[in-house]
XYZ file of C-alpha atoms in Angstrom:
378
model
C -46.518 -28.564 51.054
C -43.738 -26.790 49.742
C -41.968 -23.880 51.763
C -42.542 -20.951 49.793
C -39.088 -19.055 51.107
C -37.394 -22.243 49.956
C -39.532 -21.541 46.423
C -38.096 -17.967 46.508
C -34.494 -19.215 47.335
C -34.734 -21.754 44.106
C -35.925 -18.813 41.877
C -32.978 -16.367 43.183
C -30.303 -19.189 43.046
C -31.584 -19.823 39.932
C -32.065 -15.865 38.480
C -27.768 -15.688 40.189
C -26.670 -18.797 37.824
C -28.564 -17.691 34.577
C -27.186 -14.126 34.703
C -23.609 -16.022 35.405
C -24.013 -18.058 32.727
C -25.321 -14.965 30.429
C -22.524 -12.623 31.347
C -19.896 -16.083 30.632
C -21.318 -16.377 27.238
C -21.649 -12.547 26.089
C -17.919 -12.698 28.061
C -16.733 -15.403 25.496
C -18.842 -14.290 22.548
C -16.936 -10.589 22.432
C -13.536 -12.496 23.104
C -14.256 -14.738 20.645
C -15.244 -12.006 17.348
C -13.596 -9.060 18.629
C -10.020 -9.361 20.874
C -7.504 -9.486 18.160
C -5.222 -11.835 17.750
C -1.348 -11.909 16.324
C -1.840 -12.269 13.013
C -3.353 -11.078 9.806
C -5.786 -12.592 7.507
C -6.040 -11.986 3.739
C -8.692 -12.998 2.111
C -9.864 -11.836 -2.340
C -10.410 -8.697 -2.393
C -11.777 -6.517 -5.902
C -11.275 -6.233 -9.332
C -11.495 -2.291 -10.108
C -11.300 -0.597 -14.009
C -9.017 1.651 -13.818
C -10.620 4.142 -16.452
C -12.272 6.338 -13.879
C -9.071 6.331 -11.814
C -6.967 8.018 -14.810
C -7.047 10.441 -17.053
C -5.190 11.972 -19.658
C -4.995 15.280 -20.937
C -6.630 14.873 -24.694
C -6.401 11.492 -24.581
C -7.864 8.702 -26.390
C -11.414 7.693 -25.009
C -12.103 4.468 -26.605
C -12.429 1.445 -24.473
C -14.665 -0.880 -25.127
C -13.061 -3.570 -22.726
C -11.710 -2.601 -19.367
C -8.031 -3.119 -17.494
C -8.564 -3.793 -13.748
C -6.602 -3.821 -10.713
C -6.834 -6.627 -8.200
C -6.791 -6.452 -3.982
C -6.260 -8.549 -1.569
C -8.616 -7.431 1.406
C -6.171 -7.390 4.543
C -7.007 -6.921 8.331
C -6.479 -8.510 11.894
C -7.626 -11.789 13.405
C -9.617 -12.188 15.780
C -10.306 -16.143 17.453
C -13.048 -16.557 14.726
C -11.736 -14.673 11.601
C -8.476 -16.848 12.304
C -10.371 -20.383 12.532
C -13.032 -18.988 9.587
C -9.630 -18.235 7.464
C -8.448 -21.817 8.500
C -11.508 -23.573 6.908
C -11.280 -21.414 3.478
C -9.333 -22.261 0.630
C -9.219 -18.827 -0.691
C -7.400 -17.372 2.396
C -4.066 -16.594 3.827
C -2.598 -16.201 7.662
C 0.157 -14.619 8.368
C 2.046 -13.353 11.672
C 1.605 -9.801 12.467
C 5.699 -9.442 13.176
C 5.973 -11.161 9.260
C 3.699 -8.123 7.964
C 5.075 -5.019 10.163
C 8.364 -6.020 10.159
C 8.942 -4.235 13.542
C 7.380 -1.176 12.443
C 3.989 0.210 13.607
C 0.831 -0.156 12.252
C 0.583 3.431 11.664
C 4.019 3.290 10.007
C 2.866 0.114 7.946
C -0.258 2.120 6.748
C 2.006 4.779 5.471
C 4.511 2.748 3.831
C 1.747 1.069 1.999
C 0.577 4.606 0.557
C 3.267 5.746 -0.116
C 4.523 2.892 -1.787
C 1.232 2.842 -3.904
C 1.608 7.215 -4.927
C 5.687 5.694 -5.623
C 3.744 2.963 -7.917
C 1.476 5.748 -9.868
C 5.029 7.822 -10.507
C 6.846 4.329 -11.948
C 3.600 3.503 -14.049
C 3.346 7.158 -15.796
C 7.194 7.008 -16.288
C 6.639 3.534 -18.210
C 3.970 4.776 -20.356
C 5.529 7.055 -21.646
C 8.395 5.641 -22.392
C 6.570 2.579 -24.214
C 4.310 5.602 -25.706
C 7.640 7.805 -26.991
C 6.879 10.454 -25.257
C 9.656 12.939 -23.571
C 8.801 13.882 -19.339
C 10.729 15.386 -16.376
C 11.030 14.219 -13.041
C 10.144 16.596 -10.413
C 10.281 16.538 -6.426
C 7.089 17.558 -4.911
C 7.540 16.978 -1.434
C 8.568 14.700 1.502
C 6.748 12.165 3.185
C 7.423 11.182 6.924
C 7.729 7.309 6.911
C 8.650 6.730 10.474
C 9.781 8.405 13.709
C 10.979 6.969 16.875
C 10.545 7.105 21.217
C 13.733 8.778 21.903
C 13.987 11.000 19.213
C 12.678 14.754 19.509
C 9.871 14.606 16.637
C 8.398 11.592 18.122
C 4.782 11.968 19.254
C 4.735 15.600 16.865
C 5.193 14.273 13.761
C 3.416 11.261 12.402
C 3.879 8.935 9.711
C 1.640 10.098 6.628
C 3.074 14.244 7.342
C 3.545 15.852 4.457
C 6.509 18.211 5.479
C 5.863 21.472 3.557
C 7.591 23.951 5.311
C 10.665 23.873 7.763
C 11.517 27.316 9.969
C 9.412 28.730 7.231
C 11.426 27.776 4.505
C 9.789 25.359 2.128
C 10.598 21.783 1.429
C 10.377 19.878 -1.835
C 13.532 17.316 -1.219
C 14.850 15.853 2.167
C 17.936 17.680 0.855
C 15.766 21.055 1.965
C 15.105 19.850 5.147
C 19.042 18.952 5.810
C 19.895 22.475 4.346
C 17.917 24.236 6.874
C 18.973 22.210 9.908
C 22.494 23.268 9.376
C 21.534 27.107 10.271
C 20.130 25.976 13.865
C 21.427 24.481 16.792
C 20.866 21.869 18.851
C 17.566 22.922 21.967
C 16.502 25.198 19.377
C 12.878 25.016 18.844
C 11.597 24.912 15.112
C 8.556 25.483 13.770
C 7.444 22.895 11.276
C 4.278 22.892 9.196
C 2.734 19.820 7.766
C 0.014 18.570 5.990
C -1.856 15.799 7.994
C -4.587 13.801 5.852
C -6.730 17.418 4.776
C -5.282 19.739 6.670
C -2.495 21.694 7.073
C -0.757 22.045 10.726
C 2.308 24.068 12.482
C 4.145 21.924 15.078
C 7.201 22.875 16.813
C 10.209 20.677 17.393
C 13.395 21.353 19.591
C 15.877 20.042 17.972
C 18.516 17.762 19.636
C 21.795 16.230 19.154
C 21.266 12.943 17.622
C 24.428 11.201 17.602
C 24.641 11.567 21.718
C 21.005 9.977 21.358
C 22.315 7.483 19.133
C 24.835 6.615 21.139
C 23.008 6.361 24.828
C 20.275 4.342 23.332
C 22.463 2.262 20.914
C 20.791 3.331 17.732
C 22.123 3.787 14.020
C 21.963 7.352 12.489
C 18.810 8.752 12.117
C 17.214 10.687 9.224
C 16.020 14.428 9.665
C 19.597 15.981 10.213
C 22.544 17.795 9.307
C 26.064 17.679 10.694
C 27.096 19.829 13.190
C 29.818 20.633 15.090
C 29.224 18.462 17.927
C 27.430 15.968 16.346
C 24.352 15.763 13.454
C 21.596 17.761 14.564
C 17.488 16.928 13.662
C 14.475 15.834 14.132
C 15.071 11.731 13.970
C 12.965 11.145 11.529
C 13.053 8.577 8.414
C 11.406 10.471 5.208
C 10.253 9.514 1.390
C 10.065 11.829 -1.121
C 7.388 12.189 -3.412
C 7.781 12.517 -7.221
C 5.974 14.152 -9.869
C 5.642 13.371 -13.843
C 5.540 15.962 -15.995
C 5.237 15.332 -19.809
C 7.180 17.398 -22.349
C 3.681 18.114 -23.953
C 0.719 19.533 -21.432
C -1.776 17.701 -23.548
C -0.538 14.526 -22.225
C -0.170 15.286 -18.839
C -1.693 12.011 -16.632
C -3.734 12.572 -13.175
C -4.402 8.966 -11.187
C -7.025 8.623 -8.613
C -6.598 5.620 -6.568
C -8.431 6.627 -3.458
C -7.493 4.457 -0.374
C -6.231 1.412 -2.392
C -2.348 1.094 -0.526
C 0.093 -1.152 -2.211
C 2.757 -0.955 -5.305
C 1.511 -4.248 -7.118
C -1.074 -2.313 -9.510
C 1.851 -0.540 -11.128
C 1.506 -2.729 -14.512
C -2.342 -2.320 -14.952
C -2.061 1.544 -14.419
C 0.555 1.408 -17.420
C -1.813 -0.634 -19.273
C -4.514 2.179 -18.913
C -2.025 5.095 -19.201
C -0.944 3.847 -22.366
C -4.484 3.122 -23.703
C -5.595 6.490 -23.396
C -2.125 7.810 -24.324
C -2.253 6.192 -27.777
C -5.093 5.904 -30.334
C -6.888 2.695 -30.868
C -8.059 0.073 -27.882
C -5.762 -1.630 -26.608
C -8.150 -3.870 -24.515
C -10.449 -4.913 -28.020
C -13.517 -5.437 -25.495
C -11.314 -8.120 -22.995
C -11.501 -7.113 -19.615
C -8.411 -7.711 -18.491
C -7.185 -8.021 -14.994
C -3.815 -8.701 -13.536
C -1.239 -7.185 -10.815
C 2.537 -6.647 -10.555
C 4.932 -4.106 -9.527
C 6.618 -1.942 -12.441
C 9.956 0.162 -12.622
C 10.182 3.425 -14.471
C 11.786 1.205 -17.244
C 8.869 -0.924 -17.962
C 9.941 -4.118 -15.836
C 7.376 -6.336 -13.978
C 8.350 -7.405 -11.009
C 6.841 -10.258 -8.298
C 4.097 -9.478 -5.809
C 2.285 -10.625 -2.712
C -1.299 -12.441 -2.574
C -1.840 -13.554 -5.913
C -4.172 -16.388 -5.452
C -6.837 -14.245 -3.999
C -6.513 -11.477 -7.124
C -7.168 -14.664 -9.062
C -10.634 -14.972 -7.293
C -11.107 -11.378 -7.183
C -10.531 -11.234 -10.859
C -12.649 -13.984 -11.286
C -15.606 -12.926 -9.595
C -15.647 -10.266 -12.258
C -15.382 -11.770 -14.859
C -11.838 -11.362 -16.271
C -11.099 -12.775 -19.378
C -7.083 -12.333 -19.213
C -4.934 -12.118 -16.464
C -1.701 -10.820 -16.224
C 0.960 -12.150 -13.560
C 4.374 -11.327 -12.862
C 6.735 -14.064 -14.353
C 7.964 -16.776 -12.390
C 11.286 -14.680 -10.534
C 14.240 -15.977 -8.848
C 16.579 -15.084 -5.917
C 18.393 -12.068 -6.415
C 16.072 -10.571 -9.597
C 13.975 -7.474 -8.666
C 15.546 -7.702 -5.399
C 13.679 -10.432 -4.456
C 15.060 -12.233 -1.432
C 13.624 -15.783 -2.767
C 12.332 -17.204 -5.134
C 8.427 -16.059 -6.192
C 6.568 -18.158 -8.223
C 3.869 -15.623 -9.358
C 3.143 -16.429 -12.733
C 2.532 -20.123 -11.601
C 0.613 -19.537 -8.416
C -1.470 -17.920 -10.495
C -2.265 -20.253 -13.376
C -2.726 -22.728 -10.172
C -5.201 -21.275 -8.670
C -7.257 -20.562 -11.555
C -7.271 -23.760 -12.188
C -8.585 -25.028 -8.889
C -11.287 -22.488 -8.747
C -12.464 -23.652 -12.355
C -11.964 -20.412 -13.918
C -12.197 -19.817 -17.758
C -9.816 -16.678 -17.344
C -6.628 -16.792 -19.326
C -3.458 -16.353 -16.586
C -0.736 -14.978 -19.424
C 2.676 -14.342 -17.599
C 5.439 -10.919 -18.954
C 8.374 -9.439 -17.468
C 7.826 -6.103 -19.175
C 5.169 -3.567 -20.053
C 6.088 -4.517 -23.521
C 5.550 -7.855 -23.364
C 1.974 -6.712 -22.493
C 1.698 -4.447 -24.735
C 2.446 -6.912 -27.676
C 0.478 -9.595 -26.344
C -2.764 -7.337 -26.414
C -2.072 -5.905 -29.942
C -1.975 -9.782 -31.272
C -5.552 -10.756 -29.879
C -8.464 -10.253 -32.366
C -10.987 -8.376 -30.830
C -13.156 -9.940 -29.094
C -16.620 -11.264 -30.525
């Protein structure tokens, strides 16, 4: 005959260890999908036309094809992402202090849009300069890129700020901002007003001597200030400024939509599609045609970051052409080493079996001319 406290001792000791080894496992399971880890994974991300995202005054409809941008989808590890992304072909790790570069995420976000709005104002310059067709270049505001502990606007300002108006006075250029800071003094408080994401905000920053910050913390000059006697005094911030396009002729003034895509490497494709619609005719003659690569007001194409996964992203829908920066070496576009783009590219398609034609240019022209000798397609 068994005991029956002994029976109800079992069932408790046993009831303690299952709920141990429960709480373990749920312990290990959140560890293991959602503590993130020090790096970054990117994996293909889409191939998006680019008609709905621009549009030009009067232009020319027709497009019977489609040009498409290609992303790389980008985020943090976590323990299984990172062993996932080391069992797939088709994906990329990289450390998080190789990505941010010291800066925060925050920061990284911002540098990313505004690199991408910096991107649209290259790709409309390059139009219509392939197109013949006279612009301006405007400034249209300033963009806080970073700010830092020690100085004043740290923790009031934020990276993505649109600065629109300093001690009431408006800003277009950082050379406003600089102006204005020479009429106040250092412990002066200054009201600044901003635009964060939708809406528009008034801050106030006291203003302090940044060289005597500089020089307790060890720090190179900041941005945000204006000499003084005394020393230069500002906010200690680093700002971009925005630029805007604007066409000798208002019938062919060009709007771009990009929504939350970050990044400058779509600058080529949006010429491609600005230059469509800007001249009569179709350029794509029923390809679609994918691609990526960076683009100077001038027309050149320079290297880029991720390319084998826009070669499966393009893939996936169905590109038939894909355009890659050219093979680039040390020193060209700034690079600092070598960046085989074009043959990555024409790599990777291969390996994945795709039918998609990887063409390589250094210009918008090149492009351009490449298109305009393909017979439309049957």
């Amino acid at each position: 005959m068994i005991d029956s406290r002994y029976r109800e001792r079992s069932k408790l000791k046993w009831s303690r260890g299952f709920l141990s080894s429960f709480l373990l496992t749920i312990t290990l399971a959140y560890a293991f999908y959602f503590i993130p880890v020090p790096y970054y994974i990117y994996k293909p991300g889409t191939a998006e036309e680019l008609k709905p995202m621009v549009k030009v005054e009067n232009g020319d409809p027709e497009e019977k094809g489609a040009f498409m941008l290609t992303t790389v989808s980008m985020g943090r590890s976590s323990i299984l992402s990172f062993v996932l992304a080391k069992l797939s072909p088709n994906t990329e790790i990289r450390k998080k202090e190789e990505v941010l570069r010291g800066s925060t995420e925050q920061e990284y976000s911002t540098r990313q849009e505004y690199v991408m709005l910096d991107s649209q104002s290259s790709s409309i310059q390059a139009a219509y300069k392939q197109a013949n067709i006279p612009f301006r270049i405007d400034s249209q505001g300033v963009l806080v890129m970073q700010t830092i502990k020690e100085y004043p606007a740290y923790g009031i300002l934020l990276p993505g700020d649109k600065i629109l108006q300093v001690a009431s006075k408006p800003v277009l250029k950082h050379e406003d901002i600089v102006n204005e800071l020479k009429l106040h003094k250092a412990e002066e408080a200054v009201d600044v007003v901003v635009k964060r994401g939708k809406t528009e905000k008034t801050v106030s920053v006291t203003l302090k001597d940044l060289d005597a910050i500089d020089k307790e913390h060890g720090k190179n000059s900041a941005a945000g200030s204006a000499p003084a006697s005394g020393g230069r005094i500002g906010f200690g911030i680093s700002t971009a400024e925005l630029l805007g396009i604007t066409p000798e002729r208002s019938d062919k003034k060009v709007t771009i939509d990009a929504g939350e895509i970050g990044g400058p490497s779509a600058g080529l494709l949006f010429s491609l599609e600005i230059y469509n619609q800007l001249t009569p005719g179709d350029l794509t003659k029923s390809y679609r045609i994918a691609g990526t690569g960076t683009i100077d007001p001038s027309g050149n194409v320079c290297s880029i970051g991720g390319i084998r996964q826009k070669i499966v992203a393009a893939d996936r829908e169905k590109a038939d052409i894909f355009f890659a920066p050219v093979d680039r070496k040390m020193g060209e576009c700034n690079l600092a080493a070598d960046v085989p783009n074009a043959s990555d590219a024409a790599d990777q398609a291969k390996k994945i079996d795709s039918k998609m034609k990887v063409v390589p240019v250094a210009t918008l022209e090149e492009a351009v001319r490449y298109l305009e000798s393909l017979k439309p397609k049957a």
